[in-house]
């Protein structure tokens, strides 16, 4: 972005704010032709007063228009900004289904189109492209809500199912980006919609999103209890089958319960739950992606390492990585899972004072999924720790990544 002419940067931010050239020109008090010439580079922007007015209308810092960044985050465009947060909040605050109860619903989006859009959003998340996803979320939320409100009869359950998935996608990415209150709201909505979709497994996955948000908000005890309650109801055996979907959802509930227990410092419960998930994974046989869980034997070990980090036992996390995670199986996982694990490893190495390897894990994670490292608050904390404890000047690659992250060297 920095190397673009200033007119192209203005066009980029105008497009990101969903302003037409005419609307943008009207707000500036200029003609549409003037805006077009600026964006094409025909007309120069050499007055700071005009630049500041443009920055004000586009709700960005003027340094961004000049190809600089006030926070030294050269890749800031990969992360969410407050305008997008407000757009997502506005979409989450809609109550289309209640409006449809009183008035005829508008023509809803076709379910075939919604299925494709939801699958694309899941893959965008699992490939760690968070900036792309957050920019698409407001429209996806509105479309899914309209579909849920507008379809009835045989199609109502599928529409609710799709909306529940969209809420879960929103919750997952918002939690990663530190927007915990919105993550909880989206997850809570997903649980309610899952009941209308009449899919217990969708409700089980919705439970993990709620509990993740609760842990992020400092509420691990109720998160642990809720995960275990729903896991017990969905457990394979008895009247419940043992198909791959159920095994995956059940196993993920146990793993998320283990993460909540780790936040509480309850080592015994962590071990019990991870081992229970391991048994479910062995029945499944391999890492799969039923209900978008990425659940399987390798992912269980990733959570074993992550729980060790939460317990403050970085050495144990490194041991799990080296002794229990086979590199070929690890490399088959989707980028978000791998980059997330490398971030956990960076935290583990930092806990045992190995800042060189901690930095290396951040670099590896950044190569896999830059947004997982550059946009997550926890990654910024790790990088700050690495820089603070590095003797002398940090290695050039670490310094460069820190620059991209906006973390002071």
GROMACS .gro file of C-alpha atoms in nm:
model
  409
    1UNK     CA    1   0.000   0.000   0.000
    2UNK     CA    2   0.285   0.240   0.083
    3UNK     CA    3   0.420   0.239  -0.273
    4UNK     CA    4   0.085   0.340  -0.428
    5UNK     CA    5   0.033   0.699  -0.552
    6UNK     CA    6  -0.167   0.908  -0.310
    7UNK     CA    7  -0.466   0.915  -0.545
    8UNK     CA    8  -0.482   0.536  -0.544
    9UNK     CA    9  -0.472   0.538  -0.163
   10UNK     CA   10  -0.764   0.782  -0.156
   11UNK     CA   11  -0.956   0.556  -0.396
   12UNK     CA   12  -0.879   0.251  -0.182
   13UNK     CA   13  -1.011   0.406   0.138
   14UNK     CA   14  -1.311   0.558  -0.038
   15UNK     CA   15  -1.400   0.212  -0.165
   16UNK     CA   16  -1.343   0.058   0.175
   17UNK     CA   17  -1.582   0.312   0.327
   18UNK     CA   18  -1.836   0.225   0.054
   19UNK     CA   19  -1.859   0.581  -0.074
   20UNK     CA   20  -1.927   0.650  -0.442
   21UNK     CA   21  -1.720   0.918  -0.612
   22UNK     CA   22  -2.028   1.141  -0.619
   23UNK     CA   23  -2.106   1.105  -0.249
   24UNK     CA   24  -1.739   1.155  -0.159
   25UNK     CA   25  -1.724   1.464  -0.379
   26UNK     CA   26  -2.041   1.607  -0.222
   27UNK     CA   27  -1.897   1.567   0.129
   28UNK     CA   28  -1.576   1.737   0.020
   29UNK     CA   29  -1.758   2.016  -0.157
   30UNK     CA   30  -1.585   1.920  -0.481
   31UNK     CA   31  -1.701   1.789  -0.817
   32UNK     CA   32  -1.706   1.423  -0.912
   33UNK     CA   33  -1.463   1.509  -1.193
   34UNK     CA   34  -1.218   1.652  -0.937
   35UNK     CA   35  -1.230   1.330  -0.733
   36UNK     CA   36  -1.182   1.118  -1.044
   37UNK     CA   37  -0.876   1.319  -1.151
   38UNK     CA   38  -0.723   1.294  -0.804
   39UNK     CA   39  -0.771   0.919  -0.791
   40UNK     CA   40  -0.623   0.871  -1.139
   41UNK     CA   41  -0.322   1.090  -1.054
   42UNK     CA   42  -0.412   1.357  -1.308
   43UNK     CA   43  -0.457   1.618  -1.035
   44UNK     CA   44  -0.207   1.654  -0.752
   45UNK     CA   45  -0.301   1.670  -0.385
   46UNK     CA   46  -0.054   1.925  -0.254
   47UNK     CA   47  -0.260   2.116   0.001
   48UNK     CA   48  -0.251   1.981   0.353
   49UNK     CA   49  -0.586   2.141   0.433
   50UNK     CA   50  -0.749   1.933   0.159
   51UNK     CA   51  -0.561   1.620   0.269
   52UNK     CA   52  -0.681   1.660   0.625
   53UNK     CA   53  -1.039   1.711   0.507
   54UNK     CA   54  -1.018   1.392   0.297
   55UNK     CA   55  -0.872   1.200   0.592
   56UNK     CA   56  -1.153   1.328   0.815
   57UNK     CA   57  -1.424   1.214   0.574
   58UNK     CA   58  -1.259   0.874   0.520
   59UNK     CA   59  -1.204   0.834   0.896
   60UNK     CA   60  -0.833   0.753   0.863
   61UNK     CA   61  -0.515   0.920   0.983
   62UNK     CA   62  -0.370   1.156   0.724
   63UNK     CA   63  -0.040   0.965   0.747
   64UNK     CA   64  -0.210   0.666   0.582
   65UNK     CA   65  -0.290   0.881   0.280
   66UNK     CA   66   0.074   0.986   0.267
   67UNK     CA   67   0.190   0.625   0.261
   68UNK     CA   68   0.295   0.625   0.625
   69UNK     CA   69   0.139   0.484   0.937
   70UNK     CA   70   0.111   0.660   1.273
   71UNK     CA   71   0.142   0.326   1.451
   72UNK     CA   72   0.417   0.200   1.219
   73UNK     CA   73   0.197  -0.086   1.106
   74UNK     CA   74   0.275  -0.120   0.739
   75UNK     CA   75   0.015  -0.394   0.700
   76UNK     CA   76  -0.260  -0.220   0.894
   77UNK     CA   77  -0.498  -0.296   0.608
   78UNK     CA   78  -0.495  -0.664   0.709
   79UNK     CA   79  -0.654  -0.582   1.045
   80UNK     CA   80  -0.992  -0.457   1.149
   81UNK     CA   81  -1.052  -0.086   1.205
   82UNK     CA   82  -1.317   0.087   1.413
   83UNK     CA   83  -1.537   0.175   1.117
   84UNK     CA   84  -1.562  -0.195   1.034
   85UNK     CA   85  -1.625  -0.278   1.399
   86UNK     CA   86  -1.921  -0.042   1.398
   87UNK     CA   87  -2.054  -0.190   1.074
   88UNK     CA   88  -2.038  -0.539   1.221
   89UNK     CA   89  -2.201  -0.416   1.542
   90UNK     CA   90  -2.482  -0.260   1.342
   91UNK     CA   91  -2.535  -0.586   1.152
   92UNK     CA   92  -2.543  -0.785   1.478
   93UNK     CA   93  -2.802  -0.547   1.622
   94UNK     CA   94  -3.054  -0.618   1.346
   95UNK     CA   95  -3.368  -0.816   1.431
   96UNK     CA   96  -3.494  -0.917   1.089
   97UNK     CA   97  -3.672  -1.226   1.216
   98UNK     CA   98  -3.879  -1.019   1.461
   99UNK     CA   99  -3.963  -0.763   1.193
  100UNK     CA  100  -4.074  -1.044   0.965
  101UNK     CA  101  -4.311  -1.162   1.237
  102UNK     CA  102  -4.509  -0.839   1.202
  103UNK     CA  103  -4.452  -0.753   0.836
  104UNK     CA  104  -4.403  -0.949   0.518
  105UNK     CA  105  -4.036  -1.033   0.472
  106UNK     CA  106  -3.852  -0.893   0.169
  107UNK     CA  107  -3.733  -1.125  -0.105
  108UNK     CA  108  -3.465  -1.330   0.071
  109UNK     CA  109  -3.129  -1.424  -0.084
  110UNK     CA  110  -3.137  -1.767  -0.253
  111UNK     CA  111  -3.015  -2.043  -0.024
  112UNK     CA  112  -2.779  -2.174  -0.289
  113UNK     CA  113  -2.601  -1.838  -0.296
  114UNK     CA  114  -2.592  -1.830   0.084
  115UNK     CA  115  -2.440  -2.178   0.103
  116UNK     CA  116  -2.156  -2.070  -0.125
  117UNK     CA  117  -2.101  -1.745   0.065
  118UNK     CA  118  -2.091  -1.919   0.404
  119UNK     CA  119  -1.847  -2.186   0.282
  120UNK     CA  120  -1.623  -1.916   0.138
  121UNK     CA  121  -1.632  -1.726   0.467
  122UNK     CA  122  -1.535  -2.037   0.664
  123UNK     CA  123  -1.240  -2.100   0.433
  124UNK     CA  124  -1.137  -1.736   0.451
  125UNK     CA  125  -1.128  -1.770   0.830
  126UNK     CA  126  -0.945  -2.102   0.828
  127UNK     CA  127  -0.682  -1.962   0.591
  128UNK     CA  128  -0.625  -1.675   0.834
  129UNK     CA  129  -0.739  -1.392   0.607
  130UNK     CA  130  -0.906  -1.191   0.878
  131UNK     CA  131  -0.901  -0.850   0.711
  132UNK     CA  132  -1.078  -0.987   0.405
  133UNK     CA  133  -1.331  -1.159   0.628
  134UNK     CA  134  -1.412  -0.861   0.850
  135UNK     CA  135  -1.473  -0.644   0.544
  136UNK     CA  136  -1.717  -0.903   0.408
  137UNK     CA  137  -1.893  -0.977   0.738
  138UNK     CA  138  -2.145  -0.690   0.754
  139UNK     CA  139  -2.302  -0.783   0.419
  140UNK     CA  140  -2.282  -1.156   0.495
  141UNK     CA  141  -2.459  -1.101   0.827
  142UNK     CA  142  -2.733  -0.892   0.666
  143UNK     CA  143  -2.785  -1.144   0.387
  144UNK     CA  144  -2.796  -1.440   0.626
  145UNK     CA  145  -3.041  -1.257   0.852
  146UNK     CA  146  -3.262  -1.172   0.553
  147UNK     CA  147  -3.253  -1.534   0.439
  148UNK     CA  148  -3.347  -1.655   0.786
  149UNK     CA  149  -3.632  -1.405   0.808
  150UNK     CA  150  -3.759  -1.461   0.453
  151UNK     CA  151  -3.755  -1.838   0.406
  152UNK     CA  152  -4.022  -2.056   0.554
  153UNK     CA  153  -4.152  -2.409   0.527
  154UNK     CA  154  -3.895  -2.670   0.432
  155UNK     CA  155  -3.625  -2.406   0.379
  156UNK     CA  156  -3.651  -2.237   0.718
  157UNK     CA  157  -3.424  -2.482   0.898
  158UNK     CA  158  -3.147  -2.453   0.640
  159UNK     CA  159  -3.169  -2.074   0.648
  160UNK     CA  160  -3.139  -2.080   1.028
  161UNK     CA  161  -2.846  -2.322   1.002
  162UNK     CA  162  -2.663  -2.088   0.766
  163UNK     CA  163  -2.728  -1.786   0.987
  164UNK     CA  164  -2.601  -1.979   1.288
  165UNK     CA  165  -2.279  -2.052   1.102
  166UNK     CA  166  -2.234  -1.687   1.005
  167UNK     CA  167  -2.272  -1.583   1.368
  168UNK     CA  168  -2.008  -1.841   1.462
  169UNK     CA  169  -1.768  -1.713   1.196
  170UNK     CA  170  -1.819  -1.359   1.322
  171UNK     CA  171  -1.761  -1.464   1.683
  172UNK     CA  172  -1.443  -1.651   1.599
  173UNK     CA  173  -1.272  -1.373   1.407
  174UNK     CA  174  -1.387  -1.097   1.643
  175UNK     CA  175  -1.244  -1.284   1.942
  176UNK     CA  176  -0.909  -1.320   1.768
  177UNK     CA  177  -0.900  -0.948   1.697
  178UNK     CA  178  -0.976  -0.856   2.059
  179UNK     CA  179  -1.340  -0.750   2.013
  180UNK     CA  180  -1.458  -0.980   2.292
  181UNK     CA  181  -1.795  -0.820   2.366
  182UNK     CA  182  -1.903  -0.849   2.004
  183UNK     CA  183  -1.762  -1.202   1.990
  184UNK     CA  184  -1.983  -1.298   2.283
  185UNK     CA  185  -2.289  -1.133   2.126
  186UNK     CA  186  -2.241  -1.315   1.796
  187UNK     CA  187  -2.182  -1.647   1.972
  188UNK     CA  188  -2.490  -1.602   2.189
  189UNK     CA  189  -2.696  -1.533   1.878
  190UNK     CA  190  -2.558  -1.849   1.717
  191UNK     CA  191  -2.684  -2.063   2.007
  192UNK     CA  192  -3.036  -1.926   1.977
  193UNK     CA  193  -3.045  -1.977   1.601
  194UNK     CA  194  -2.905  -2.332   1.632
  195UNK     CA  195  -3.212  -2.430   1.831
  196UNK     CA  196  -3.438  -2.316   1.546
  197UNK     CA  197  -3.217  -2.504   1.301
  198UNK     CA  198  -3.293  -2.816   1.505
  199UNK     CA  199  -2.933  -2.937   1.485
  200UNK     CA  200  -2.782  -3.042   1.821
  201UNK     CA  201  -2.432  -3.057   1.672
  202UNK     CA  202  -2.457  -2.700   1.543
  203UNK     CA  203  -2.570  -2.602   1.893
  204UNK     CA  204  -2.267  -2.786   2.033
  205UNK     CA  205  -2.027  -2.589   1.815
  206UNK     CA  206  -2.211  -2.269   1.904
  207UNK     CA  207  -2.145  -2.356   2.268
  208UNK     CA  208  -1.770  -2.362   2.207
  209UNK     CA  209  -1.788  -2.012   2.054
  210UNK     CA  210  -1.979  -1.879   2.354
  211UNK     CA  211  -1.734  -2.038   2.594
  212UNK     CA  212  -1.431  -1.908   2.404
  213UNK     CA  213  -1.572  -1.557   2.428
  214UNK     CA  214  -1.643  -1.604   2.798
  215UNK     CA  215  -1.286  -1.717   2.864
  216UNK     CA  216  -1.155  -1.416   2.672
  217UNK     CA  217  -1.373  -1.194   2.891
  218UNK     CA  218  -1.229  -1.347   3.209
  219UNK     CA  219  -1.511  -1.595   3.281
  220UNK     CA  220  -1.345  -1.938   3.259
  221UNK     CA  221  -1.548  -2.109   3.533
  222UNK     CA  222  -1.892  -2.080   3.367
  223UNK     CA  223  -1.725  -2.155   3.032
  224UNK     CA  224  -1.588  -2.482   3.167
  225UNK     CA  225  -1.922  -2.582   3.318
  226UNK     CA  226  -2.117  -2.505   3.000
  227UNK     CA  227  -1.872  -2.693   2.777
  228UNK     CA  228  -1.894  -3.002   2.999
  229UNK     CA  229  -2.273  -2.988   3.024
  230UNK     CA  230  -2.320  -2.987   2.647
  231UNK     CA  231  -2.038  -3.236   2.588
  232UNK     CA  232  -2.209  -3.484   2.821
  233UNK     CA  233  -2.535  -3.448   2.631
  234UNK     CA  234  -2.370  -3.498   2.292
  235UNK     CA  235  -2.130  -3.775   2.395
  236UNK     CA  236  -2.128  -4.076   2.159
  237UNK     CA  237  -2.285  -4.392   2.297
  238UNK     CA  238  -2.625  -4.486   2.436
  239UNK     CA  239  -2.892  -4.324   2.224
  240UNK     CA  240  -2.630  -4.110   2.047
  241UNK     CA  241  -2.453  -4.236   1.737
  242UNK     CA  242  -2.077  -4.218   1.683
  243UNK     CA  243  -2.067  -4.064   1.338
  244UNK     CA  244  -1.774  -3.835   1.243
  245UNK     CA  245  -1.971  -3.514   1.296
  246UNK     CA  246  -2.070  -3.605   1.651
  247UNK     CA  247  -1.718  -3.723   1.739
  248UNK     CA  248  -1.576  -3.396   1.607
  249UNK     CA  249  -1.818  -3.170   1.793
  250UNK     CA  250  -1.792  -3.371   2.114
  251UNK     CA  251  -1.412  -3.371   2.096
  252UNK     CA  252  -1.394  -2.997   2.037
  253UNK     CA  253  -1.623  -2.933   2.335
  254UNK     CA  254  -1.380  -3.129   2.552
  255UNK     CA  255  -1.082  -2.939   2.414
  256UNK     CA  256  -1.241  -2.601   2.474
  257UNK     CA  257  -1.333  -2.716   2.823
  258UNK     CA  258  -0.967  -2.804   2.874
  259UNK     CA  259  -0.863  -2.453   2.769
  260UNK     CA  260  -1.106  -2.303   3.022
  261UNK     CA  261  -0.973  -2.538   3.292
  262UNK     CA  262  -0.618  -2.432   3.203
  263UNK     CA  263  -0.713  -2.069   3.257
  264UNK     CA  264  -0.832  -2.175   3.603
  265UNK     CA  265  -0.503  -2.357   3.671
  266UNK     CA  266  -0.680  -2.694   3.703
  267UNK     CA  267  -0.417  -2.932   3.566
  268UNK     CA  268  -0.605  -3.252   3.652
  269UNK     CA  269  -0.918  -3.144   3.464
  270UNK     CA  270  -0.707  -3.033   3.168
  271UNK     CA  271  -0.548  -3.378   3.144
  272UNK     CA  272  -0.881  -3.559   3.178
  273UNK     CA  273  -1.050  -3.354   2.908
  274UNK     CA  274  -0.761  -3.363   2.660
  275UNK     CA  275  -0.733  -3.739   2.706
  276UNK     CA  276  -1.107  -3.774   2.649
  277UNK     CA  277  -1.076  -3.573   2.329
  278UNK     CA  278  -0.783  -3.793   2.227
  279UNK     CA  279  -1.003  -4.102   2.256
  280UNK     CA  280  -1.267  -3.939   2.036
  281UNK     CA  281  -0.998  -3.843   1.785
  282UNK     CA  282  -0.871  -4.200   1.770
  283UNK     CA  283  -1.223  -4.315   1.682
  284UNK     CA  284  -1.235  -4.052   1.411
  285UNK     CA  285  -0.901  -4.174   1.280
  286UNK     CA  286  -0.759  -3.860   1.120
  287UNK     CA  287  -0.787  -3.482   1.127
  288UNK     CA  288  -1.106  -3.382   0.949
  289UNK     CA  289  -1.319  -3.070   0.920
  290UNK     CA  290  -1.673  -3.174   1.010
  291UNK     CA  291  -1.873  -2.871   1.121
  292UNK     CA  292  -1.557  -2.670   1.044
  293UNK     CA  293  -1.388  -2.806   1.359
  294UNK     CA  294  -1.053  -2.921   1.214
  295UNK     CA  295  -1.082  -3.190   1.480
  296UNK     CA  296  -0.859  -3.496   1.490
  297UNK     CA  297  -0.551  -3.646   1.658
  298UNK     CA  298  -0.312  -3.369   1.554
  299UNK     CA  299  -0.543  -3.090   1.663
  300UNK     CA  300  -0.580  -3.259   2.002
  301UNK     CA  301  -0.203  -3.234   2.049
  302UNK     CA  302  -0.210  -2.869   1.946
  303UNK     CA  303  -0.460  -2.809   2.225
  304UNK     CA  304  -0.247  -3.012   2.467
  305UNK     CA  305   0.039  -2.772   2.397
  306UNK     CA  306  -0.187  -2.467   2.414
  307UNK     CA  307  -0.325  -2.575   2.751
  308UNK     CA  308   0.030  -2.618   2.883
  309UNK     CA  309   0.104  -2.259   2.781
  310UNK     CA  310  -0.208  -2.136   2.961
  311UNK     CA  311  -0.089  -2.325   3.270
  312UNK     CA  312   0.244  -2.145   3.245
  313UNK     CA  313   0.437  -2.462   3.153
  314UNK     CA  314   0.613  -2.353   2.836
  315UNK     CA  315   0.859  -2.638   2.861
  316UNK     CA  316   0.577  -2.890   2.846
  317UNK     CA  317   0.431  -2.716   2.540
  318UNK     CA  318   0.764  -2.737   2.358
  319UNK     CA  319   0.796  -3.104   2.456
  320UNK     CA  320   0.449  -3.181   2.318
  321UNK     CA  321   0.538  -3.009   1.993
  322UNK     CA  322   0.864  -3.197   1.951
  323UNK     CA  323   0.755  -3.541   2.067
  324UNK     CA  324   0.383  -3.574   1.993
  325UNK     CA  325   0.318  -3.374   1.676
  326UNK     CA  326   0.434  -3.534   1.352
  327UNK     CA  327   0.550  -3.274   1.101
  328UNK     CA  328   0.375  -3.433   0.799
  329UNK     CA  329   0.041  -3.440   0.983
  330UNK     CA  330   0.092  -3.087   1.114
  331UNK     CA  331   0.152  -2.963   0.759
  332UNK     CA  332  -0.183  -3.101   0.643
  333UNK     CA  333  -0.372  -2.869   0.881
  334UNK     CA  334  -0.520  -2.545   0.752
  335UNK     CA  335  -0.308  -2.228   0.791
  336UNK     CA  336  -0.506  -2.079   1.081
  337UNK     CA  337  -0.456  -2.391   1.294
  338UNK     CA  338  -0.084  -2.408   1.222
  339UNK     CA  339  -0.018  -2.037   1.271
  340UNK     CA  340  -0.221  -2.041   1.593
  341UNK     CA  341  -0.007  -2.328   1.722
  342UNK     CA  342   0.314  -2.148   1.629
  343UNK     CA  343   0.192  -1.848   1.826
  344UNK     CA  344   0.126  -2.076   2.124
  345UNK     CA  345   0.477  -2.215   2.082
  346UNK     CA  346   0.619  -1.863   2.075
  347UNK     CA  347   0.449  -1.801   2.408
  348UNK     CA  348   0.586  -2.130   2.542
  349UNK     CA  349   0.944  -2.052   2.437
  350UNK     CA  350   0.912  -1.705   2.591
  351UNK     CA  351   0.799  -1.863   2.918
  352UNK     CA  352   1.121  -2.066   2.939
  353UNK     CA  353   1.337  -1.770   2.840
  354UNK     CA  354   1.420  -1.885   2.487
  355UNK     CA  355   1.343  -1.559   2.310
  356UNK     CA  356   1.534  -1.661   1.996
  357UNK     CA  357   1.303  -1.954   1.932
  358UNK     CA  358   1.003  -1.747   2.040
  359UNK     CA  359   1.087  -1.498   1.767
  360UNK     CA  360   1.141  -1.777   1.517
  361UNK     CA  361   0.793  -1.915   1.586
  362UNK     CA  362   0.644  -1.570   1.526
  363UNK     CA  363   0.826  -1.549   1.195
  364UNK     CA  364   0.707  -1.894   1.090
  365UNK     CA  365   0.350  -1.810   1.186
  366UNK     CA  366   0.368  -1.484   0.994
  367UNK     CA  367   0.478  -1.666   0.679
  368UNK     CA  368   0.177  -1.899   0.710
  369UNK     CA  369  -0.100  -1.656   0.805
  370UNK     CA  370   0.017  -1.296   0.859
  371UNK     CA  371  -0.308  -1.180   1.018
  372UNK     CA  372  -0.278  -1.444   1.292
  373UNK     CA  373   0.047  -1.280   1.405
  374UNK     CA  374   0.011  -0.917   1.302
  375UNK     CA  375  -0.347  -0.858   1.409
  376UNK     CA  376  -0.386  -1.050   1.736
  377UNK     CA  377  -0.327  -0.863   2.065
  378UNK     CA  378  -0.168  -1.172   2.224
  379UNK     CA  379   0.090  -1.186   1.944
  380UNK     CA  380   0.177  -0.823   2.010
  381UNK     CA  381   0.238  -0.908   2.374
  382UNK     CA  382   0.474  -1.190   2.278
  383UNK     CA  383   0.665  -0.970   2.035
  384UNK     CA  384   0.701  -0.698   2.301
  385UNK     CA  385   0.840  -0.959   2.539
  386UNK     CA  386   1.085  -1.087   2.275
  387UNK     CA  387   1.211  -0.737   2.199
  388UNK     CA  388   1.242  -0.644   2.566
  389UNK     CA  389   1.446  -0.952   2.653
  390UNK     CA  390   1.669  -0.961   2.344
  391UNK     CA  391   2.021  -0.847   2.420
  392UNK     CA  392   2.135  -0.577   2.185
  393UNK     CA  393   1.962  -0.511   1.855
  394UNK     CA  394   1.706  -0.773   1.753
  395UNK     CA  395   1.768  -0.977   1.437
  396UNK     CA  396   1.669  -0.790   1.123
  397UNK     CA  397   1.374  -1.018   1.043
  398UNK     CA  398   1.234  -0.980   1.394
  399UNK     CA  399   1.277  -0.603   1.378
  400UNK     CA  400   1.100  -0.594   1.042
  401UNK     CA  401   0.808  -0.804   1.170
  402UNK     CA  402   0.783  -0.587   1.481
  403UNK     CA  403   0.767  -0.284   1.252
  404UNK     CA  404   0.479  -0.441   1.057
  405UNK     CA  405   0.301  -0.524   1.383
  406UNK     CA  406   0.343  -0.174   1.521
  407UNK     CA  407   0.539  -0.302   1.821
  408UNK     CA  408   0.816  -0.067   1.932
  409UNK     CA  409   1.171  -0.192   1.893
   0.00000   0.00000   0.00000
